[in-house]
PDB file of C-alpha atoms and ligand atoms in Angstrom:
ATOM      1  CA  UNK F  15     122.635 -34.084  91.459  1.00 93.00           C
ATOM      2  CA  UNK F  16     121.244 -34.532  87.566  1.00 93.00           C
ATOM      3  CA  UNK F  17     123.254 -31.376  86.242  1.00 95.00           C
ATOM      4  CA  UNK F  18     127.221 -33.027  87.576  1.00 95.00           C
ATOM      5  CA  UNK F  19     125.498 -36.936  86.121  1.00 95.00           C
ATOM      6  CA  UNK F  20     125.035 -34.995  82.720  1.00 95.00           C
ATOM      7  CA  UNK F  21     128.504 -33.520  82.911  1.00 95.00           C
ATOM      8  CA  UNK F  22     130.366 -36.705  83.330  1.00 95.00           C
ATOM      9  CA  UNK F  23     128.520 -38.153  81.140  1.00 95.00           C
ATOM     10  CA  UNK F  24     129.478 -35.535  78.138  1.00 96.00           C
ATOM     11  CA  UNK F  25     133.308 -35.039  79.659  1.00 96.00           C
ATOM     12  CA  UNK F  26     133.540 -39.248  79.529  1.00 96.00           C
ATOM     13  CA  UNK F  27     132.240 -38.876  75.759  1.00 96.00           C
ATOM     14  CA  UNK F  28     134.355 -36.182  74.737  1.00 96.00           C
ATOM     15  CA  UNK F  29     137.567 -38.215  75.845  1.00 95.00           C
ATOM     16  CA  UNK F  30     136.292 -40.680  73.854  1.00 95.00           C
ATOM     17  CA  UNK F  31     135.472 -39.268  70.985  1.00 96.00           C
ATOM     18  CA  UNK F  32     139.420 -37.508  70.888  1.00 95.00           C
ATOM     19  CA  UNK F  33     140.697 -40.477  71.777  1.00 94.00           C
ATOM     20  CA  UNK F  34     138.900 -42.005  68.338  1.00 95.00           C
ATOM     21  CA  UNK F  35     140.018 -38.656  66.389  1.00 95.00           C
ATOM     22  CA  UNK F  36     143.691 -39.524  67.522  1.00 94.00           C
ATOM     23  CA  UNK F  37     143.240 -43.144  66.170  1.00 94.00           C
ATOM     24  CA  UNK F  38     141.531 -42.109  62.934  1.00 95.00           C
ATOM     25  CA  UNK F  39     144.777 -39.123  62.621  1.00 95.00           C
ATOM     26  CA  UNK F  40     147.114 -41.918  63.213  1.00 93.00           C
ATOM     27  CA  UNK F  41     145.575 -44.418  60.198  1.00 93.00           C
ATOM     28  CA  UNK F  42     145.139 -41.198  57.774  1.00 94.00           C
ATOM     29  CA  UNK F  43     148.583 -40.945  58.227  1.00 92.00           C
ATOM     30  CA  UNK F  44     149.593 -44.244  57.531  1.00 91.00           C
ATOM     31  CA  UNK F  45     147.241 -44.738  54.287  1.00 93.00           C
ATOM     32  CA  UNK F  46     148.789 -41.586  53.340  1.00 92.00           C
ATOM     33  CA  UNK F  47     152.154 -43.229  53.688  1.00 89.00           C
ATOM     34  CA  UNK F  48     150.605 -46.437  51.359  1.00 89.00           C
ATOM     35  CA  UNK F  49     148.988 -44.016  48.974  1.00 91.00           C
ATOM     36  CA  UNK F  50     152.413 -42.710  48.036  1.00 87.00           C
ATOM     37  CA  UNK F  51     154.519 -46.010  47.825  1.00 85.00           C
ATOM     38  CA  UNK F  52     151.873 -47.110  45.806  1.00 89.00           C
ATOM     39  CA  UNK F  53     151.881 -43.979  43.211  1.00 89.00           C
ATOM     40  CA  UNK F  54     156.196 -45.075  43.444  1.00 84.00           C
ATOM     41  CA  UNK F  55     155.083 -48.068  42.497  1.00 85.00           C
ATOM     42  CA  UNK F  56     152.626 -48.030  39.684  1.00 88.00           C
ATOM     43  CA  UNK F  57     155.141 -45.053  38.512  1.00 82.00           C
ATOM     44  CA  UNK F  58     158.248 -47.647  38.270  1.00 79.00           C
ATOM     45  CA  UNK F  59     155.796 -50.399  36.562  1.00 85.00           C
ATOM     46  CA  UNK F  60     154.673 -48.063  34.048  1.00 83.00           C
ATOM     47  CA  UNK F  61     158.422 -47.222  32.991  1.00 79.00           C
ATOM     48  CA  UNK F  62     159.469 -50.532  33.272  1.00 77.00           C
ATOM     49  CA  UNK F  63     156.112 -51.614  31.135  1.00 83.00           C
ATOM     50  CA  UNK F  64     157.338 -48.959  28.750  1.00 81.00           C
ATOM     51  CA  UNK F  65     161.220 -49.892  28.650  1.00 74.00           C
ATOM     52  CA  UNK F  66     160.305 -53.638  27.991  1.00 76.00           C
ATOM     53  CA  UNK F  67     157.479 -52.562  25.263  1.00 84.00           C
ATOM     54  CA  UNK F  68     160.455 -50.993  23.457  1.00 77.00           C
ATOM     55  CA  UNK F  69     162.742 -53.161  23.733  1.00 75.00           C
ATOM     56  CA  UNK F  70     160.120 -56.068  22.610  1.00 80.00           C
ATOM     57  CA  UNK F  71     159.781 -53.718  19.657  1.00 83.00           C
ATOM     58  CA  UNK F  72     163.057 -53.123  18.492  1.00 77.00           C
ATOM     59  CA  UNK F  73     163.596 -56.922  18.571  1.00 77.00           C
ATOM     60  CA  UNK F  74     160.543 -57.517  16.277  1.00 83.00           C
ATOM     61  CA  UNK F  75     161.531 -54.511  14.161  1.00 79.00           C
ATOM     62  CA  UNK F  76     165.112 -56.295  13.694  1.00 77.00           C
ATOM     63  CA  UNK F  77     163.472 -59.628  13.201  1.00 79.00           C
ATOM     64  CA  UNK F  78     161.243 -58.219  10.925  1.00 82.00           C
ATOM     65  CA  UNK F  79     164.186 -56.775   8.954  1.00 76.00           C
ATOM     66  CA  UNK F  80     166.396 -59.857   9.291  1.00 74.00           C
ATOM     67  CA  UNK F  81     163.894 -61.670   7.914  1.00 79.00           C
ATOM     68  CA  UNK F  82     163.219 -59.325   4.673  1.00 75.00           C
ATOM     69  CA  UNK F  83     166.491 -59.428   4.388  1.00 68.00           C
ATOM     70  CA  UNK F  84     166.752 -62.963   4.167  1.00 66.00           C
ATOM     71  CA  UNK F  85     163.890 -62.801   0.892  1.00 63.00           C
ATOM     72  CA  UNK F  86     166.155 -60.507  -0.878  1.00 51.00           C
ATOM     73  CA  UNK F  87     164.831 -57.394  -1.060  1.00 44.00           C
ATOM     74  CA  UNK F  88     162.133 -57.880  -3.642  1.00 41.00           C
ATOM     75  CA  UNK F  89     160.224 -55.279  -4.001  1.00 43.00           C
ATOM     76  CA  UNK F  90     163.211 -52.922  -5.550  1.00 38.00           C
ATOM     77  CA  UNK F  91     163.360 -53.704  -9.561  1.00 38.00           C
ATOM     78  CA  UNK F  92     166.687 -55.800 -10.665  1.00 37.00           C
ATOM     79  CA  UNK F  93     169.215 -52.850 -11.476  1.00 37.00           C
ATOM     80  CA  UNK F  94     168.915 -50.892  -8.389  1.00 37.00           C
ATOM     81  CA  UNK F  95     169.261 -54.064  -6.119  1.00 38.00           C
ATOM     82  CA  UNK F  96     172.874 -53.295  -6.264  1.00 38.00           C
ATOM     83  CA  UNK F  97     173.944 -50.842  -3.952  1.00 37.00           C
ATOM     84  CA  UNK F  98     176.204 -47.855  -4.851  1.00 37.00           C
ATOM     85  CA  UNK F  99     178.873 -48.667  -1.987  1.00 37.00           C
ATOM     86  CA  UNK F 100     179.249 -51.129   0.443  1.00 39.00           C
ATOM     87  CA  UNK F 101     175.247 -53.019   1.075  1.00 43.00           C
ATOM     88  CA  UNK F 102     173.465 -50.091   2.576  1.00 45.00           C
ATOM     89  CA  UNK F 103     169.956 -50.850   1.735  1.00 47.00           C
ATOM     90  CA  UNK F 104     170.553 -54.537   3.173  1.00 49.00           C
ATOM     91  CA  UNK F 105     172.147 -53.236   6.159  1.00 51.00           C
ATOM     92  CA  UNK F 106     169.384 -51.345   6.429  1.00 51.00           C
ATOM     93  CA  UNK F 107     167.168 -53.729   6.036  1.00 51.00           C
ATOM     94  CA  UNK F 108     169.188 -56.071   8.867  1.00 48.00           C
ATOM     95  CA  UNK F 109     169.533 -53.603  11.224  1.00 53.00           C
ATOM     96  CA  UNK F 110     165.897 -52.334  11.554  1.00 62.00           C
ATOM     97  CA  UNK F 111     164.117 -49.323  10.351  1.00 81.00           C
ATOM     98  CA  UNK F 112     164.790 -47.626  12.959  1.00 89.00           C
ATOM     99  CA  UNK F 113     167.624 -47.105  14.796  1.00 92.00           C
ATOM    100  CA  UNK F 114     168.726 -45.357  18.187  1.00 95.00           C
ATOM    101  CA  UNK F 115     172.095 -44.496  18.619  1.00 96.00           C
ATOM    102  CA  UNK F 116     173.548 -42.812  21.620  1.00 96.00           C
ATOM    103  CA  UNK F 117     176.534 -40.204  21.745  1.00 95.00           C
ATOM    104  CA  UNK F 118     177.958 -40.282  25.391  1.00 94.00           C
ATOM    105  CA  UNK F 119     179.376 -36.239  25.822  1.00 92.00           C
ATOM    106  CA  UNK F 120     182.740 -35.890  27.222  1.00 91.00           C
ATOM    107  CA  UNK F 121     182.452 -34.730  30.585  1.00 85.00           C
ATOM    108  CA  UNK F 122     181.185 -36.660  33.728  1.00 71.00           C
ATOM    109  CA  UNK F 123     177.344 -36.255  33.733  1.00 74.00           C
ATOM    110  CA  UNK F 124     176.177 -36.806  37.697  1.00 78.00           C
ATOM    111  CA  UNK F 125     173.241 -39.115  36.285  1.00 87.00           C
ATOM    112  CA  UNK F 126     175.567 -41.621  34.138  1.00 91.00           C
ATOM    113  CA  UNK F 127     176.675 -44.523  35.974  1.00 92.00           C
ATOM    114  CA  UNK F 128     178.285 -47.277  33.387  1.00 92.00           C
ATOM    115  CA  UNK F 129     178.099 -47.228  29.927  1.00 93.00           C
ATOM    116  CA  UNK F 130     179.059 -50.156  27.444  1.00 96.00           C
ATOM    117  CA  UNK F 131     179.867 -48.643  24.368  1.00 95.00           C
ATOM    118  CA  UNK F 132     179.647 -50.423  20.860  1.00 94.00           C
ATOM    119  CA  UNK F 133     176.700 -51.881  18.829  1.00 93.00           C
ATOM    120  CA  UNK F 134     174.037 -52.863  21.462  1.00 93.00           C
ATOM    121  CA  UNK F 135     175.607 -50.844  24.059  1.00 95.00           C
ATOM    122  CA  UNK F 136     173.949 -49.940  27.097  1.00 96.00           C
ATOM    123  CA  UNK F 137     173.854 -46.872  29.209  1.00 95.00           C
ATOM    124  CA  UNK F 138     173.245 -47.044  32.895  1.00 95.00           C
ATOM    125  CA  UNK F 139     171.998 -43.870  34.865  1.00 93.00           C
ATOM    126  CA  UNK F 140     170.569 -43.320  38.240  1.00 93.00           C
ATOM    127  CA  UNK F 141     168.345 -40.314  38.348  1.00 88.00           C
ATOM    128  CA  UNK F 142     166.510 -39.311  41.923  1.00 89.00           C
ATOM    129  CA  UNK F 143     167.937 -42.308  43.377  1.00 91.00           C
ATOM    130  CA  UNK F 144     165.968 -44.513  40.783  1.00 93.00           C
ATOM    131  CA  UNK F 145     168.490 -47.131  38.716  1.00 95.00           C
ATOM    132  CA  UNK F 146     167.893 -47.391  34.876  1.00 95.00           C
ATOM    133  CA  UNK F 147     169.633 -49.504  32.132  1.00 96.00           C
ATOM    134  CA  UNK F 148     168.969 -48.683  28.664  1.00 95.00           C
ATOM    135  CA  UNK F 149     169.689 -50.869  25.700  1.00 96.00           C
ATOM    136  CA  UNK F 150     170.508 -48.905  21.946  1.00 95.00           C
ATOM    137  CA  UNK F 151     171.601 -49.736  18.686  1.00 93.00           C
ATOM    138  CA  UNK F 152     174.753 -48.248  18.933  1.00 95.00           C
ATOM    139  CA  UNK F 153     176.491 -46.563  22.143  1.00 97.00           C
ATOM    140  CA  UNK F 154     179.191 -44.069  21.228  1.00 97.00           C
ATOM    141  CA  UNK F 155     182.143 -43.683  24.438  1.00 94.00           C
ATOM    142  CA  UNK F 156     182.669 -39.663  24.677  1.00 93.00           C
ATOM    143  CA  UNK F 157     185.751 -40.076  23.028  1.00 95.00           C
ATOM    144  CA  UNK F 158     184.122 -41.379  19.846  1.00 96.00           C
ATOM    145  CA  UNK F 159     185.407 -39.041  16.642  1.00 97.00           C
ATOM    146  CA  UNK F 160     182.735 -37.540  14.476  1.00 97.00           C
ATOM    147  CA  UNK F 161     183.882 -40.204  11.620  1.00 97.00           C
ATOM    148  CA  UNK F 162     183.562 -43.024  13.802  1.00 97.00           C
ATOM    149  CA  UNK F 163     179.643 -41.527  14.297  1.00 97.00           C
ATOM    150  CA  UNK F 164     179.313 -40.777  10.686  1.00 97.00           C
ATOM    151  CA  UNK F 165     180.597 -44.202   9.741  1.00 96.00           C
ATOM    152  CA  UNK F 166     178.071 -46.186  11.340  1.00 94.00           C
ATOM    153  CA  UNK F 167     175.260 -43.563   9.962  1.00 95.00           C
ATOM    154  CA  UNK F 168     176.724 -43.578   6.177  1.00 94.00           C
ATOM    155  CA  UNK F 169     174.840 -46.324   4.605  1.00 91.00           C
ATOM    156  CA  UNK F 170     171.859 -44.959   5.557  1.00 91.00           C
ATOM    157  CA  UNK F 171     172.540 -41.919   4.322  1.00 92.00           C
ATOM    158  CA  UNK F 172     173.288 -43.191   0.751  1.00 91.00           C
ATOM    159  CA  UNK F 173     170.658 -45.441   1.449  1.00 88.00           C
ATOM    160  CA  UNK F 174     168.366 -42.381  -0.279  1.00 86.00           C
ATOM    161  CA  UNK F 175     170.158 -42.827  -3.448  1.00 86.00           C
ATOM    162  CA  UNK F 176     168.176 -45.949  -4.416  1.00 83.00           C
ATOM    163  CA  UNK F 177     164.888 -44.529  -3.318  1.00 82.00           C
ATOM    164  CA  UNK F 178     164.726 -44.986   0.239  1.00 83.00           C
ATOM    165  CA  UNK F 179     163.584 -42.074   2.377  1.00 83.00           C
ATOM    166  CA  UNK F 180     165.948 -41.182   5.271  1.00 88.00           C
ATOM    167  CA  UNK F 181     165.809 -39.119   8.171  1.00 89.00           C
ATOM    168  CA  UNK F 182     168.251 -38.776  10.810  1.00 92.00           C
ATOM    169  CA  UNK F 183     167.981 -36.466  13.542  1.00 90.00           C
ATOM    170  CA  UNK F 184     169.119 -35.697  17.297  1.00 92.00           C
ATOM    171  CA  UNK F 185     167.339 -35.580  20.335  1.00 91.00           C
ATOM    172  CA  UNK F 186     168.090 -34.380  23.825  1.00 88.00           C
ATOM    173  CA  UNK F 187     168.183 -31.383  26.168  1.00 87.00           C
ATOM    174  CA  UNK F 188     170.118 -27.998  25.681  1.00 88.00           C
ATOM    175  CA  UNK F 189     174.072 -28.809  26.133  1.00 90.00           C
ATOM    176  CA  UNK F 190     174.333 -32.657  25.061  1.00 91.00           C
ATOM    177  CA  UNK F 191     175.726 -32.225  22.179  1.00 93.00           C
ATOM    178  CA  UNK F 192     172.822 -32.196  19.303  1.00 92.00           C
ATOM    179  CA  UNK F 193     174.616 -29.097  17.350  1.00 90.00           C
ATOM    180  CA  UNK F 194     177.863 -30.334  17.143  1.00 95.00           C
ATOM    181  CA  UNK F 195     176.979 -33.590  16.318  1.00 95.00           C
ATOM    182  CA  UNK F 196     174.934 -32.419  13.491  1.00 92.00           C
ATOM    183  CA  UNK F 197     176.705 -29.750  12.311  1.00 90.00           C
ATOM    184  CA  UNK F 198     180.018 -29.590  14.289  1.00 93.00           C
ATOM    185  CA  UNK F 199     182.953 -27.125  14.246  1.00 94.00           C
ATOM    186  CA  UNK F 200     183.969 -26.212  11.010  1.00 91.00           C
ATOM    187  CA  UNK F 201     187.776 -27.804  11.682  1.00 94.00           C
ATOM    188  CA  UNK F 202     185.963 -31.265  12.428  1.00 95.00           C
ATOM    189  CA  UNK F 203     182.886 -31.692  11.254  1.00 94.00           C
ATOM    190  CA  UNK F 204     179.314 -33.502  11.545  1.00 94.00           C
ATOM    191  CA  UNK F 205     177.187 -35.629  10.199  1.00 94.00           C
ATOM    192  CA  UNK F 206     175.688 -32.825   8.183  1.00 90.00           C
ATOM    193  CA  UNK F 207     178.595 -31.774   6.304  1.00 89.00           C
ATOM    194  CA  UNK F 208     179.471 -35.175   6.087  1.00 94.00           C
ATOM    195  CA  UNK F 209     176.262 -36.597   4.670  1.00 93.00           C
ATOM    196  CA  UNK F 210     176.385 -33.882   1.594  1.00 89.00           C
ATOM    197  CA  UNK F 211     180.250 -34.807   1.127  1.00 91.00           C
ATOM    198  CA  UNK F 212     179.613 -38.407   1.009  1.00 93.00           C
ATOM    199  CA  UNK F 213     176.221 -38.096  -1.131  1.00 91.00           C
ATOM    200  CA  UNK F 214     177.929 -36.061  -3.698  1.00 90.00           C
ATOM    201  CA  UNK F 215     180.951 -38.097  -3.840  1.00 90.00           C
ATOM    202  CA  UNK F 216     178.488 -41.079  -4.374  1.00 89.00           C
ATOM    203  CA  UNK F 217     176.709 -39.339  -7.473  1.00 88.00           C
ATOM    204  CA  UNK F 218     179.827 -38.201  -8.955  1.00 83.00           C
ATOM    205  CA  UNK F 219     179.323 -35.726 -11.738  1.00 61.00           C
ATOM    206  CA  UNK F 220     176.546 -37.662 -13.625  1.00 60.00           C
ATOM    207  CA  UNK F 221     173.457 -34.773 -14.241  1.00 59.00           C
ATOM    208  CA  UNK F 222     171.230 -38.246 -13.046  1.00 76.00           C
ATOM    209  CA  UNK F 223     170.332 -36.393  -9.565  1.00 83.00           C
ATOM    210  CA  UNK F 224     168.997 -33.123  -8.798  1.00 85.00           C
ATOM    211  CA  UNK F 225     169.781 -32.035  -4.975  1.00 86.00           C
ATOM    212  CA  UNK F 226     167.660 -29.468  -3.218  1.00 88.00           C
ATOM    213  CA  UNK F 227     168.248 -27.991   0.572  1.00 86.00           C
ATOM    214  CA  UNK F 228     165.428 -26.753   2.859  1.00 87.00           C
ATOM    215  CA  UNK F 229     166.145 -26.054   6.583  1.00 84.00           C
ATOM    216  CA  UNK F 230     163.710 -25.953   8.997  1.00 84.00           C
ATOM    217  CA  UNK F 231     163.678 -25.735  12.653  1.00 82.00           C
ATOM    218  CA  UNK F 232     161.017 -27.074  14.945  1.00 83.00           C
ATOM    219  CA  UNK F 233     161.158 -25.259  18.456  1.00 80.00           C
ATOM    220  CA  UNK F 234     157.879 -25.536  20.926  1.00 82.00           C
ATOM    221  CA  UNK F 235     156.418 -27.424  17.804  1.00 83.00           C
ATOM    222  CA  UNK F 236     156.561 -24.437  15.768  1.00 88.00           C
ATOM    223  CA  UNK F 237     157.927 -24.859  12.441  1.00 89.00           C
ATOM    224  CA  UNK F 238     160.186 -22.153  10.862  1.00 87.00           C
ATOM    225  CA  UNK F 239     161.539 -21.874   7.183  1.00 87.00           C
ATOM    226  CA  UNK F 240     165.373 -21.162   8.091  1.00 81.00           C
ATOM    227  CA  UNK F 241     166.148 -20.417   4.781  1.00 84.00           C
ATOM    228  CA  UNK F 242     162.919 -18.010   4.093  1.00 85.00           C
ATOM    229  CA  UNK F 243     163.836 -14.381   3.152  1.00 83.00           C
ATOM    230  CA  UNK F 244     162.965 -12.171   6.079  1.00 80.00           C
ATOM    231  CA  UNK F 245     162.351 -13.269   9.631  1.00 78.00           C
ATOM    232  CA  UNK F 246     161.169 -17.156   9.887  1.00 70.00           C
ATOM    233  CA  UNK F 247     157.795 -17.895   9.253  1.00 73.00           C
ATOM    234  CA  UNK F 248     155.692 -20.187  10.998  1.00 80.00           C
ATOM    235  CA  UNK F 249     154.736 -23.048   8.453  1.00 87.00           C
ATOM    236  CA  UNK F 250     152.204 -25.563   8.736  1.00 87.00           C
ATOM    237  CA  UNK F 251     152.994 -29.608   8.395  1.00 84.00           C
ATOM    238  CA  UNK F 252     150.654 -31.418   6.111  1.00 83.00           C
ATOM    239  CA  UNK F 253     150.153 -34.501   4.931  1.00 79.00           C
ATOM    240  CA  UNK F 254     151.169 -34.812   1.034  1.00 74.00           C
ATOM    241  CA  UNK F 255     149.597 -35.902  -1.800  1.00 73.00           C
ATOM    242  CA  UNK F 256     149.293 -39.710  -2.973  1.00 68.00           C
ATOM    243  CA  UNK F 257     152.215 -40.478  -4.924  1.00 64.00           C
ATOM    244  CA  UNK F 258     154.210 -37.592  -3.839  1.00 65.00           C
ATOM    245  CA  UNK F 259     156.094 -38.612  -0.553  1.00 63.00           C
ATOM    246  CA  UNK F 260     154.553 -38.902   2.750  1.00 71.00           C
ATOM    247  CA  UNK F 261     154.951 -35.129   5.112  1.00 77.00           C
ATOM    248  CA  UNK F 262     155.375 -32.137   3.281  1.00 82.00           C
ATOM    249  CA  UNK F 263     155.897 -28.855   4.897  1.00 86.00           C
ATOM    250  CA  UNK F 264     154.208 -25.929   2.381  1.00 85.00           C
ATOM    251  CA  UNK F 265     154.955 -23.071   1.361  1.00 86.00           C
ATOM    252  CA  UNK F 266     159.098 -24.030   2.279  1.00 89.00           C
ATOM    253  CA  UNK F 267     161.909 -22.366   0.691  1.00 89.00           C
ATOM    254  CA  UNK F 268     164.223 -24.911  -1.364  1.00 89.00           C
ATOM    255  CA  UNK F 269     167.752 -24.516  -2.459  1.00 88.00           C
ATOM    256  CA  UNK F 270     168.552 -26.167  -5.979  1.00 88.00           C
ATOM    257  CA  UNK F 271     172.576 -27.248  -4.957  1.00 85.00           C
ATOM    258  CA  UNK F 272     173.789 -28.550  -8.169  1.00 84.00           C
ATOM    259  CA  UNK F 273     177.432 -29.402  -6.686  1.00 83.00           C
ATOM    260  CA  UNK F 274     179.353 -29.303  -3.405  1.00 84.00           C
ATOM    261  CA  UNK F 275     181.365 -26.123  -3.696  1.00 85.00           C
ATOM    262  CA  UNK F 276     177.668 -24.494  -4.732  1.00 81.00           C
ATOM    263  CA  UNK F 277     176.614 -25.073  -1.295  1.00 76.00           C
ATOM    264  CA  UNK F 278     180.105 -23.894   0.378  1.00 73.00           C
ATOM    265  CA  UNK F 279     179.648 -20.566  -1.361  1.00 72.00           C
ATOM    266  CA  UNK F 280     175.751 -19.875   0.250  1.00 65.00           C
ATOM    267  CA  UNK F 281     177.081 -19.240   4.125  1.00 54.00           C
ATOM    268  CA  UNK F 282     173.973 -20.974   5.806  1.00 57.00           C
ATOM    269  CA  UNK F 283     171.948 -18.738   7.968  1.00 53.00           C
ATOM    270  CA  UNK F 284     172.445 -19.002  11.738  1.00 50.00           C
ATOM    271  CA  UNK F 285     169.564 -17.038  13.347  1.00 43.00           C
ATOM    272  CA  UNK F 286     167.552 -14.545  11.699  1.00 39.00           C
ATOM    273  CA  UNK F 287     169.530 -13.484   8.741  1.00 38.00           C
ATOM    274  CA  UNK F 288     169.076 -15.611   5.583  1.00 41.00           C
ATOM    275  CA  UNK F 289     171.910 -15.100   3.052  1.00 45.00           C
ATOM    276  CA  UNK F 290     170.944 -14.051  -0.881  1.00 41.00           C
ATOM    277  CA  UNK F 291     170.234 -17.848  -2.147  1.00 46.00           C
ATOM    278  CA  UNK F 292     169.838 -19.404  -4.958  1.00 46.00           C
ATOM    279  CA  UNK F 293     166.450 -19.987  -4.530  1.00 46.00           C
ATOM    280  CA  UNK F 294     163.829 -21.738  -5.881  1.00 46.00           C
ATOM    281  CA  UNK F 295     160.211 -22.306  -4.469  1.00 45.00           C
ATOM    282  CA  UNK F 296     158.860 -25.739  -5.333  1.00 46.00           C
ATOM    283  CA  UNK F 297     154.647 -25.977  -5.428  1.00 36.00           C
ATOM    284  CA  UNK F 298     154.074 -27.959  -2.480  1.00 33.00           C
TER     285      UNK F 298
HETATM  286  P1  ADP C  25     172.917 -28.862  22.212  1.00 80.37           P
HETATM  287  O1  ADP C  25     173.103 -28.110  20.809  1.00 80.37           O
HETATM  288  O2  ADP C  25     172.390 -30.103  22.071  1.00 80.37           O
HETATM  289  O3  ADP C  25     172.231 -27.903  22.673  1.00 80.37           O
HETATM  290  P2  ADP C  25     175.999 -28.511  21.982  1.00 80.37           P
HETATM  291  O4  ADP C  25     176.086 -29.165  20.402  1.00 80.37           O
HETATM  292  O5  ADP C  25     176.222 -26.634  21.617  1.00 80.37           O
HETATM  293  O6  ADP C  25     174.680 -28.988  22.193  1.00 80.37           O
HETATM  294  O7  ADP C  25     177.412 -28.802  22.579  1.00 80.37           O
HETATM  295  C1  ADP C  25     177.323 -28.273  24.365  1.00 80.37           C
HETATM  296  C2  ADP C  25     178.657 -28.056  24.639  1.00 80.37           C
HETATM  297  O8  ADP C  25     179.217 -29.192  24.355  1.00 80.37           O
HETATM  298  C3  ADP C  25     179.464 -27.511  23.213  1.00 80.37           C
HETATM  299  O9  ADP C  25     180.516 -26.616  23.660  1.00 80.37           O
HETATM  300  C4  ADP C  25     180.042 -28.608  22.315  1.00 80.37           C
HETATM  301  O10 ADP C  25     181.317 -27.848  21.659  1.00 80.37           O
HETATM  302  C5  ADP C  25     180.790 -29.565  23.752  1.00 80.37           C
HETATM  303  N1  ADP C  25     180.356 -30.775  22.816  1.00 80.37           N
HETATM  304  C6  ADP C  25     179.205 -31.816  22.784  1.00 80.37           C
HETATM  305  N2  ADP C  25     179.573 -32.734  22.216  1.00 80.37           N
HETATM  306  C7  ADP C  25     180.878 -32.801  21.974  1.00 80.37           C
HETATM  307  C8  ADP C  25     181.486 -33.981  21.783  1.00 80.37           C
HETATM  308  N3  ADP C  25     181.421 -35.066  21.436  1.00 80.37           N
HETATM  309  N4  ADP C  25     183.084 -33.053  21.596  1.00 80.37           N
HETATM  310  C9  ADP C  25     183.183 -32.034  22.285  1.00 80.37           C
HETATM  311  N5  ADP C  25     182.497 -31.438  22.733  1.00 80.37           N
HETATM  312  C10 ADP C  25     181.654 -31.658  22.563  1.00 80.37           C
HETATM  313 MG1   MG C  26     172.230 -27.029  19.570  1.00 80.37          MG
END
């Protein structure tokens, strides 16, 4: 009898435990689900924070630019205040130091929902079910010509003749049109050839300027000298000595380019085969 009672008790307890275990399993599943939801929320929140932050940064930079333009560019000496054409320096100040322009490639990528081209244009995308709207300093429609794109950048290019440091770079995944925009096909050149043409035209024939050209590729965080004789070497980026410009690439090859014709004569390298260069090596 004692044995039977013990067996019954054990069975009852076992059943109770089974019940509790099933409850715990259900609870765990719902907790897992909650955790996933929370992760999603945190990621959306982070992204929207970053968006707002970069928008705020843009506005602050624009406001600072407008403010300094209002003060009238006091850092430059009087004779340098007059810009070569138009008003590039002032324009830059007004438009902010860092501008982000977006060019939509022809064709309809699946992630593009809509776009409003023009100044302060927007691009709305939908990726993995999440819709996001980006506002940029300028949005170019897929029909925008190379000339239209360059027209917007030309003041920045020419501002280097007034002592500004300028950098224009394209960013995007493979196939988004970086090479097309920067280099372009020979019959419809992109930013780089147009920039050189515009610079040389602006400088005229006067011997006041010295133009040197260097070409680097940054790929997988490695900097390679594309004008170096022999296979491109991996070079180091260093902080330059005070008063000699900020960042320097040690050992980089520089070509002297006295005029546009010289540049057209030398075939720029594609891949690893450098042309015979009118080379000059700068000490840095
Ligand atoms: P990336 O350098 O970013 O990898 P590419 O510049 O090589 O991309 O562009 C990929 C392809 O799309 C090329 O065939 C290029 O000619 C074409 N393409 C890119 N942008 C344009 C454009 N705005 N108009 C016409 N064709 C373009
Ligand atoms: Mg490319």
